[in-house]
Short mmCIF file of C-alpha atoms and ligand atoms in Angstrom, two decimals:
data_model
loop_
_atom_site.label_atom_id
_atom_site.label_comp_id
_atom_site.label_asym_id
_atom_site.label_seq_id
_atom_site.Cartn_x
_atom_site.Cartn_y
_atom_site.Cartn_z
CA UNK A 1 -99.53 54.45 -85.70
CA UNK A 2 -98.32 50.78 -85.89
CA UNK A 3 -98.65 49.66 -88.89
CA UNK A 4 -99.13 45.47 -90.28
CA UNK A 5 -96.08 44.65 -92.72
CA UNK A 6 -95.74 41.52 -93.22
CA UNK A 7 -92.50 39.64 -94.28
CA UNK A 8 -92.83 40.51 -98.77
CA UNK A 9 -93.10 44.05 -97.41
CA UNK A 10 -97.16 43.85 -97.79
CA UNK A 11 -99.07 46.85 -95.38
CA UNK A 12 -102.01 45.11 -94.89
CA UNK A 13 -104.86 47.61 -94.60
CA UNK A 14 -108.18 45.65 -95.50
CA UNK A 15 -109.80 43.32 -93.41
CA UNK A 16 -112.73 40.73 -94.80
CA UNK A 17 -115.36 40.29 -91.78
CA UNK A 18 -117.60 36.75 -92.79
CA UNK A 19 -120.17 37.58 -90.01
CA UNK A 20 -122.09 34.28 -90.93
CA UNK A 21 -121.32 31.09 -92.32
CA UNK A 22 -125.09 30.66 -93.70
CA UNK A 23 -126.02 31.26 -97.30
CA UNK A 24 -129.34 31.17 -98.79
CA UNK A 25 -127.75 30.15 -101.80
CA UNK A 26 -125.94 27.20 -102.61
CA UNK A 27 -124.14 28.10 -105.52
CA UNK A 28 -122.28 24.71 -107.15
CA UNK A 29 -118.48 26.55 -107.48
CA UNK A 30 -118.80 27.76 -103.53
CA UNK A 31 -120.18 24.90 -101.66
CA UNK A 32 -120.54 21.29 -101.83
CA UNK A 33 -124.42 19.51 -102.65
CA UNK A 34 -124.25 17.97 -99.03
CA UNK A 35 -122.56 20.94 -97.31
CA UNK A 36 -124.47 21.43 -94.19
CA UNK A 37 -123.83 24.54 -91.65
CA UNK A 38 -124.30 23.33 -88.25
CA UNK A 39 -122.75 26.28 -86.58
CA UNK A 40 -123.98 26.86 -83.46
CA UNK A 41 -124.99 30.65 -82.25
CA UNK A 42 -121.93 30.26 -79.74
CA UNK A 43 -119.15 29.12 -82.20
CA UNK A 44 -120.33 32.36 -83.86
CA UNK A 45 -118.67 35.88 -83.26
CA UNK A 46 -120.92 38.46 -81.59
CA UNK A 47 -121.06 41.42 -83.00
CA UNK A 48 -119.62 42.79 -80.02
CA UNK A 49 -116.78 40.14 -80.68
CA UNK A 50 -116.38 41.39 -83.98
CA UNK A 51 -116.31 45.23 -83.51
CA UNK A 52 -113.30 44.36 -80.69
CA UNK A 53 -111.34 42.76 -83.54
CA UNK A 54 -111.81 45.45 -86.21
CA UNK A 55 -111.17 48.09 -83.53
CA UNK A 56 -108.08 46.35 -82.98
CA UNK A 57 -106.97 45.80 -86.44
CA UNK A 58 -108.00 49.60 -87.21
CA UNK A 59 -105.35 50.12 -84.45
CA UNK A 60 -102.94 48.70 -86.48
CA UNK A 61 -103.90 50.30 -89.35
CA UNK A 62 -106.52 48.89 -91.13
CA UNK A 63 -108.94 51.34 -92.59
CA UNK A 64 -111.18 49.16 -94.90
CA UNK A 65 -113.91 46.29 -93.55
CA UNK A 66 -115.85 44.79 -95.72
CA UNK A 67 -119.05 42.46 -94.43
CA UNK A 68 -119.33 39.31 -96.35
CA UNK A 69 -120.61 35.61 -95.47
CA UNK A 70 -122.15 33.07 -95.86
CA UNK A 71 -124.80 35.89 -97.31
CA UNK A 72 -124.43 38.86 -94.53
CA UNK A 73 -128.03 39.78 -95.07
CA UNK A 74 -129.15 36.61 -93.05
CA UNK A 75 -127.41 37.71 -89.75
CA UNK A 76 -129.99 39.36 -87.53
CA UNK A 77 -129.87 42.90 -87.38
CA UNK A 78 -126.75 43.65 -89.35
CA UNK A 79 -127.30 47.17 -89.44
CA UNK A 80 -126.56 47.45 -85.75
CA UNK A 81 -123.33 45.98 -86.80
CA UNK A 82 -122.42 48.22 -89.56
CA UNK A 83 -123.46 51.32 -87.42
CA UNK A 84 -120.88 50.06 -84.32
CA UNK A 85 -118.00 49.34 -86.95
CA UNK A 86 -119.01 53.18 -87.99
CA UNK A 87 -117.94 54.17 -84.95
CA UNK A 88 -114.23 53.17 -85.59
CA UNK A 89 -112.39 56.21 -86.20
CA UNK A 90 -109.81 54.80 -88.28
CA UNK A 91 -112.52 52.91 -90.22
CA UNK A 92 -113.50 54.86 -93.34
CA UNK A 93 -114.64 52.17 -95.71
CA UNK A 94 -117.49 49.25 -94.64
CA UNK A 95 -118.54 47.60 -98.05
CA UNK A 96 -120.78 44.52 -98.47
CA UNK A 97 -120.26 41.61 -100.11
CA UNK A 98 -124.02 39.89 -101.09
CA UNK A 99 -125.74 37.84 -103.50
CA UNK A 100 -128.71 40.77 -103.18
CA UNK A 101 -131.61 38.51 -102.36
CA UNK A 102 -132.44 40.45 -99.04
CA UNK A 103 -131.11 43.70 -100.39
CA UNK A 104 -134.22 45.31 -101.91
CA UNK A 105 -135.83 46.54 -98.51
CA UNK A 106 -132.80 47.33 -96.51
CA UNK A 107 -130.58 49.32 -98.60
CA UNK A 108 -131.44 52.74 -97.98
CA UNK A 109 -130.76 51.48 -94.24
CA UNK A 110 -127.34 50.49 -95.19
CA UNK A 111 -126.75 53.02 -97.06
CA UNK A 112 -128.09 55.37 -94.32
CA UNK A 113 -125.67 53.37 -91.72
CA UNK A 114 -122.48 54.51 -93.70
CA UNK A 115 -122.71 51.29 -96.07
CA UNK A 116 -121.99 53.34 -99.06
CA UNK A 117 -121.06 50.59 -101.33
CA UNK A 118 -121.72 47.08 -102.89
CA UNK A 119 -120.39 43.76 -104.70
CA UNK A 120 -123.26 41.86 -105.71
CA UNK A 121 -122.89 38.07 -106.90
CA UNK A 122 -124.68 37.54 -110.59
CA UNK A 123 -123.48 34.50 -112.76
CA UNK A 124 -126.98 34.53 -114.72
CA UNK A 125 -129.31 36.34 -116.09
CA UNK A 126 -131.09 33.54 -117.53
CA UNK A 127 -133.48 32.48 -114.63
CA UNK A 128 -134.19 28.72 -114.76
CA UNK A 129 -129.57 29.15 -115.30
CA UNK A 130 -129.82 31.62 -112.10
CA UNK A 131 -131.82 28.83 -110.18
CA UNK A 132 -129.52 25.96 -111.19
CA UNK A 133 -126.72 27.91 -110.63
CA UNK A 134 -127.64 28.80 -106.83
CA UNK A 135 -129.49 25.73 -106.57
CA UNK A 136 -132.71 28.34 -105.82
CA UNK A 137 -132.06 31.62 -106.01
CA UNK A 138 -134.53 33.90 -107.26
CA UNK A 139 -133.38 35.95 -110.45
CA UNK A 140 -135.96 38.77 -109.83
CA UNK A 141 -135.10 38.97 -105.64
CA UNK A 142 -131.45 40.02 -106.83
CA UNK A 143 -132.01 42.58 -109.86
CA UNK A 144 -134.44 44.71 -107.29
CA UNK A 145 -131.84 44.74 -105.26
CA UNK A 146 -129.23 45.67 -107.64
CA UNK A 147 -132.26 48.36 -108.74
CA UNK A 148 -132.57 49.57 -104.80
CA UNK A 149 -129.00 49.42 -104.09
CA UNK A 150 -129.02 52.24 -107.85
CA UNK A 151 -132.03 53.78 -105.96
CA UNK A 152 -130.44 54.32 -102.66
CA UNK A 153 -127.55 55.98 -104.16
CA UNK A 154 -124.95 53.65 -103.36
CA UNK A 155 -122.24 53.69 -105.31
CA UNK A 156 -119.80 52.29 -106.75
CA UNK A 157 -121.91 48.68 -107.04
CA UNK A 158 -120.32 46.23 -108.62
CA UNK A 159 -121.54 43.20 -109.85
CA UNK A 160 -119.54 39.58 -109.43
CA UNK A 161 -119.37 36.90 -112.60
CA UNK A 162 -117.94 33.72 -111.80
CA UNK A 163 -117.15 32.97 -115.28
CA UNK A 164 -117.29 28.87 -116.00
CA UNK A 165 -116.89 27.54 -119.59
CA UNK A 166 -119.85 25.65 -120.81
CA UNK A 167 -122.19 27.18 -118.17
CA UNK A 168 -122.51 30.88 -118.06
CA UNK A 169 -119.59 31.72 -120.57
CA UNK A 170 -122.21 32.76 -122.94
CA UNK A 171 -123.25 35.60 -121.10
CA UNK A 172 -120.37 37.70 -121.11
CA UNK A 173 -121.93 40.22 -123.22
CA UNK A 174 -125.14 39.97 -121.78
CA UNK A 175 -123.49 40.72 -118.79
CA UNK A 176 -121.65 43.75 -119.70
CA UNK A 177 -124.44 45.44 -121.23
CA UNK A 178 -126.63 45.44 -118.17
CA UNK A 179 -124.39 46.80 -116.57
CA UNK A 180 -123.97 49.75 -118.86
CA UNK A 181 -127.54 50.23 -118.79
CA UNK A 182 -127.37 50.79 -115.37
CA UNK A 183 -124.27 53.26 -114.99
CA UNK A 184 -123.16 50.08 -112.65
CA UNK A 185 -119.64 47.96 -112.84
CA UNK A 186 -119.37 44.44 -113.50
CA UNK A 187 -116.23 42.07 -112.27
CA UNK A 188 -115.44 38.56 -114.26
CA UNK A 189 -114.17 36.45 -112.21
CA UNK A 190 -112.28 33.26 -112.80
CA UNK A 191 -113.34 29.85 -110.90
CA UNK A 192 -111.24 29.26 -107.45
CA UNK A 193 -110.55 25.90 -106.54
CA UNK A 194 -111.31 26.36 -103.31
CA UNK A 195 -112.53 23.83 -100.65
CA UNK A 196 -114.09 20.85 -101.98
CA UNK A 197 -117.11 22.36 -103.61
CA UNK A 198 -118.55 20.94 -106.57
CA UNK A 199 -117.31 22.69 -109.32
CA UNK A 200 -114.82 21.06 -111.93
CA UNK A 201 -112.57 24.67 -111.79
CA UNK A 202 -110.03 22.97 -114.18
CA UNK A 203 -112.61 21.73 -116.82
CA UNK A 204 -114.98 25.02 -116.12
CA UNK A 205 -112.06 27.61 -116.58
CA UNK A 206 -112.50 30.57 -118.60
CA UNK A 207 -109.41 32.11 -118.66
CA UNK A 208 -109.04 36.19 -118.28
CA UNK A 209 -107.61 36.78 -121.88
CA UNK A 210 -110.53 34.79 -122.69
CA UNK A 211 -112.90 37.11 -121.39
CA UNK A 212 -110.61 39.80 -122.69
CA UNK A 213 -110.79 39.08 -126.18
CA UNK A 214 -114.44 38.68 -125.87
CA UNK A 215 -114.86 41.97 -124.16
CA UNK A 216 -112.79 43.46 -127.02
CA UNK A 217 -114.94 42.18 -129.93
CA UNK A 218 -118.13 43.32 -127.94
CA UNK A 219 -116.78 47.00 -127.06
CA UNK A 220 -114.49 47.61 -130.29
CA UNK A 221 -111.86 50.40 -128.96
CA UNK A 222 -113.92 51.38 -126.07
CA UNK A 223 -112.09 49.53 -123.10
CA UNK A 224 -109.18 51.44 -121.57
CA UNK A 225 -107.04 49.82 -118.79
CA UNK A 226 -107.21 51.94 -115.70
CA UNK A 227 -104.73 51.67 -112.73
CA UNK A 228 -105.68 54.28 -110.31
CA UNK A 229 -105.63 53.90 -106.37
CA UNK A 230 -109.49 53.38 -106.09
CA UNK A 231 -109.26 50.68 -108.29
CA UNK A 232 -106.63 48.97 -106.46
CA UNK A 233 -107.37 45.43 -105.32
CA UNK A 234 -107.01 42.02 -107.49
CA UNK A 235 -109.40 43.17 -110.14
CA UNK A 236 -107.64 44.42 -113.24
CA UNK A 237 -109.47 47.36 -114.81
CA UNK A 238 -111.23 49.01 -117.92
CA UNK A 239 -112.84 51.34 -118.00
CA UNK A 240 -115.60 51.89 -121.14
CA UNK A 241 -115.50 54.69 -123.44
CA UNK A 242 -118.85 56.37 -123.84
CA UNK A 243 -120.48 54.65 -120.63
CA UNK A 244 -120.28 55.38 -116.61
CA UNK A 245 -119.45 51.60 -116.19
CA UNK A 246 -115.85 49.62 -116.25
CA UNK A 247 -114.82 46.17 -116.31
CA UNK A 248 -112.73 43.91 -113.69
CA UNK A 249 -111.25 40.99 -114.39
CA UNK A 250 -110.06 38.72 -111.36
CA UNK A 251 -107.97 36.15 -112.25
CA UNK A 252 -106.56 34.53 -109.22
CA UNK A 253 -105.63 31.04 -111.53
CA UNK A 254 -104.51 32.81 -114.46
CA UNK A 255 -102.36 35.25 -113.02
CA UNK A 256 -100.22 35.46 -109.53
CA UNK A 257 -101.44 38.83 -107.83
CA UNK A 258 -100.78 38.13 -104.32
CA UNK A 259 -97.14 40.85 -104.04
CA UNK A 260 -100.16 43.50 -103.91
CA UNK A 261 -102.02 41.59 -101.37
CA UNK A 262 -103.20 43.79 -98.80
CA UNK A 263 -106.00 41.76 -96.96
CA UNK A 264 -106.86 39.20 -94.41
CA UNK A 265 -109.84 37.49 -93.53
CA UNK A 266 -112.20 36.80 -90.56
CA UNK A 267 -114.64 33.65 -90.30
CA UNK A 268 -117.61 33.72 -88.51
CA UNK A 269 -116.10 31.47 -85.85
CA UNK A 270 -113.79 33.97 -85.57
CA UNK A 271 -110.20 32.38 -87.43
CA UNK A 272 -108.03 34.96 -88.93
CA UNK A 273 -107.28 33.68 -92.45
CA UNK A 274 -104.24 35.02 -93.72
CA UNK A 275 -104.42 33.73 -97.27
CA UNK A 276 -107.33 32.57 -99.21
CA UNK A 277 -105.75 29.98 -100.90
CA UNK A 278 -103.71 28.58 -97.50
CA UNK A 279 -104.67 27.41 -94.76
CA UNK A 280 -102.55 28.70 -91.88
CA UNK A 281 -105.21 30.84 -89.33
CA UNK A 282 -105.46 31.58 -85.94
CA UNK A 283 -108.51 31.62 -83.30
CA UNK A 284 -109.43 35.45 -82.38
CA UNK A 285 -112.54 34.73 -81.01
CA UNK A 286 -110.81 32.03 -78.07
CA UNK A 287 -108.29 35.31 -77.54
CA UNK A 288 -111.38 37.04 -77.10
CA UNK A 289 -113.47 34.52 -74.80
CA UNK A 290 -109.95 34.10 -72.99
CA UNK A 291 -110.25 37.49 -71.88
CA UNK A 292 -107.03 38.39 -73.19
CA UNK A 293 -105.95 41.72 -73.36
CA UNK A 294 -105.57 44.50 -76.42
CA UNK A 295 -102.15 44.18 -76.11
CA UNK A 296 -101.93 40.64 -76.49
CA UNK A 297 -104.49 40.00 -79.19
CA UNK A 298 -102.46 43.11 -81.36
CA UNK A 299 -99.43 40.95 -80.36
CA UNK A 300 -101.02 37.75 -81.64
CA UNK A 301 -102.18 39.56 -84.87
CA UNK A 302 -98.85 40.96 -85.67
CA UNK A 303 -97.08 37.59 -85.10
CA UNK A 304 -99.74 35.67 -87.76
CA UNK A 305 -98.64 38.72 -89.94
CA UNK A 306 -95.46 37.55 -89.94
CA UNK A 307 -96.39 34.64 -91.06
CA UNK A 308 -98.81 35.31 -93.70
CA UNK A 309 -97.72 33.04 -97.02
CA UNK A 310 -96.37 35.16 -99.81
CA UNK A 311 -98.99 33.43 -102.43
CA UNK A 312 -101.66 31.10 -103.43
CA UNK A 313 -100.56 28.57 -105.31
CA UNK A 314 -104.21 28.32 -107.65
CA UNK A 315 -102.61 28.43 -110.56
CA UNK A 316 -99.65 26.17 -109.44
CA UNK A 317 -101.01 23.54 -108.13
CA UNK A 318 -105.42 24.05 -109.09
CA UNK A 319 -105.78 20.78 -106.68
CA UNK A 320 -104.29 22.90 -104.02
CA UNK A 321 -107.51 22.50 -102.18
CA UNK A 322 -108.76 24.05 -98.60
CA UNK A 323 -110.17 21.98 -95.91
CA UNK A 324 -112.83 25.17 -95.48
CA UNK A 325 -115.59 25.88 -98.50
CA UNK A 326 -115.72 29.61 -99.80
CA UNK A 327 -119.26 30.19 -97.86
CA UNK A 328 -116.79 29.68 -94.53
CA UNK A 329 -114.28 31.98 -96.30
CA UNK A 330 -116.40 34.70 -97.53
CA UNK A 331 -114.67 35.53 -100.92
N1 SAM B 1 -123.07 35.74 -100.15
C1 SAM B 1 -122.24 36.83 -100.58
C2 SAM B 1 -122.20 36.90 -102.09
O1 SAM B 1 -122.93 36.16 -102.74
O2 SAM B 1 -121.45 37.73 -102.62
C3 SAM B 1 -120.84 36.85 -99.99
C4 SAM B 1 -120.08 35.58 -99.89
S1 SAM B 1 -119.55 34.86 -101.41
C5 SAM B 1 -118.60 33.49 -100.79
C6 SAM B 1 -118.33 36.03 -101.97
C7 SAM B 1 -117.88 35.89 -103.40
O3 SAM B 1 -117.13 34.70 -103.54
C8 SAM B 1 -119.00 35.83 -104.42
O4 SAM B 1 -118.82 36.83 -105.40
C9 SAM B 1 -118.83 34.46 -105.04
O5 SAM B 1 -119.21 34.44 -106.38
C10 SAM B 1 -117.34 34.22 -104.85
N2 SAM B 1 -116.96 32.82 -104.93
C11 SAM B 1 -117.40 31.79 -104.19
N3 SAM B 1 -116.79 30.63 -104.56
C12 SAM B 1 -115.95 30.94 -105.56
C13 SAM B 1 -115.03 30.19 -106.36
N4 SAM B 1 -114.87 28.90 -106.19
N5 SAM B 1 -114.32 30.87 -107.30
C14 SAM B 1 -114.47 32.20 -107.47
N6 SAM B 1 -115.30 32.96 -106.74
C15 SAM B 1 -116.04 32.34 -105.81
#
């Protein structure tokens, strides 16, 4: 099996699928006040679009595809989506990335489709802080779904903290401790500057020894760094003595993980982004619509391979800033 190695010796094996660039939410750190999706339902990858470009990219060795968005749960009948990328053989993990406000009465479907696992954005659990924070999202929506995503037996589900100083920094603990009442993870994660969204990241940051140390004085000796292969990814790990839970910590500004980097990404229009914090991407969808075949789109992926960037430069250069917002991205 061919296999993507890109030029820093990287096997990229994970691909990030945004199959929508709408969001029910409009968190402040992800998208701008006045950011307005006028997508059209052509620009957008079909699912049949999409399942041709995993196929191909399971082809060359990519065995993990995670759904994310815009918020995933808004595309029409997702489940038929999940179930055809399923079907991949070489396919054997199809998480979801959501903020949970759809989740509740679907999960036992995506669970039943082969979605066995979850991330679920949380930065409050303060409601009238939940609703500012998501300018209108719906506290109660997203903990029923955390509870049916428990219920359906999905697992591991791990919660996502963007962590900003002076808004939700307070609820660290808070934070950790519903988790461990559920037998759930949670992941703190620093603030991207990414696109031109409305977050100060600089003045907002909250750095990860930060966190740490705050972690340490809630949990006195109970957090153990773990660096096992199912825990690989950005996230650095703890887990907690006497609890089923562990901690994450993503810090993309403080700290420079990108030599492990073993991902690209898919917009909804159908670029291949090749690093989240660059801009370089190519159009798979017009390879697609150009009826071009396998061979050529696998040669077209392999080339942009070749020149995926060796780093982000976030905590370099935090005005390095992309032309496309995080809902475009996916995370
Ligand atoms: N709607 C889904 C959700 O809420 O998880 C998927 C898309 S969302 C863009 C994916 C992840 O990106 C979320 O966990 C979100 O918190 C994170 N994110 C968005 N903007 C960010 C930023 N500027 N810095 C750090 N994380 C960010």
């Amino acid at each position: 099996m061919q296999k993507l190695i890109d030029p820093f010796n990287r096997n990229i094996t994970y691909l990030r699928v945004s199959v929508t660039d709408h969001c029910n939410y409009h968190c402040h750190y992800c998208r701008d006040e006045d950011h307005v999706i006028n997508t059209t339902r052509n620009e957008i990858m079909s699912y049949e679009e999409i399942a041709t470009v995993c196929r191909l990219f399971s082809e060359l060795g990519v065995t993990k595809v995670r759904l994310t968005g815009g918020e995933p749960l808004l595309r029409k009948d997702i489940l038929n989506l999940a179930t055809k990328l399923g079907q991949i053989p070489m396919i054997d993990d199809i998480p979801i990335s959501t903020n949970a406000h759809l989740l509740a009465p679907i999960a036992n479907q995506l669970k039943a489709v082969g979605i066995n696992r979850v991330n679920i954005s949380i930065d409050s659990l303060d409601k009238k802080r939940f609703k500012q924070i998501t300018r209108g999202g719906d506290l109660d929506k997203v903990i029923q779904g955390i509870d049916a995503a428990i219920a359906a037996g999905m697992t591991p589900i791990k919660l996502n903290m963007v962590v900003m100083r002076g808004i939700n920094d307070d609820e660290i603990e808070a934070m950790v401790d519903f988790v461990i009442a559920r037998n759930i993870d949670i992941r703190f994660i620093e603030t991207m500057p990414i696109g031109t969204a409305g977050i100060d990241a600089v003045g907002h940051h909250y750095s990860e020894s930060d966190i740490l140390k705050r972690m340490h004085t809630h949990l006195p000796n109970r957090l153990l760094a773990t660096h096992s292969k199912q825990t690989a990814g950005p996230a650095k790990n703890y887990s907690i003595k006497n609890s089923r839970s562990s901690v994450g910590i993503i810090s993309a500004v403080s700290n420079n993980f990108c030599s492990n980097c073993n991902r690209v990404r898919l917009t909804a229009k159908g670029r291949l982004i090749l690093c989240l914090g660059q801009e370089n991407s190519i159009s798979l969808r017009d390879a697609i619509r150009a009826n071009m075949s396998d061979n050529e789109i696998k040669s077209m992926i392999i080339s942009a391979i070749n020149n995926k960037p060796e780093r982000h430069e976030f905590n370099t250069n935090i005005n390095n800033i992309n032309n496309v917002q995080m809902v475009e991205i996916g995370g």
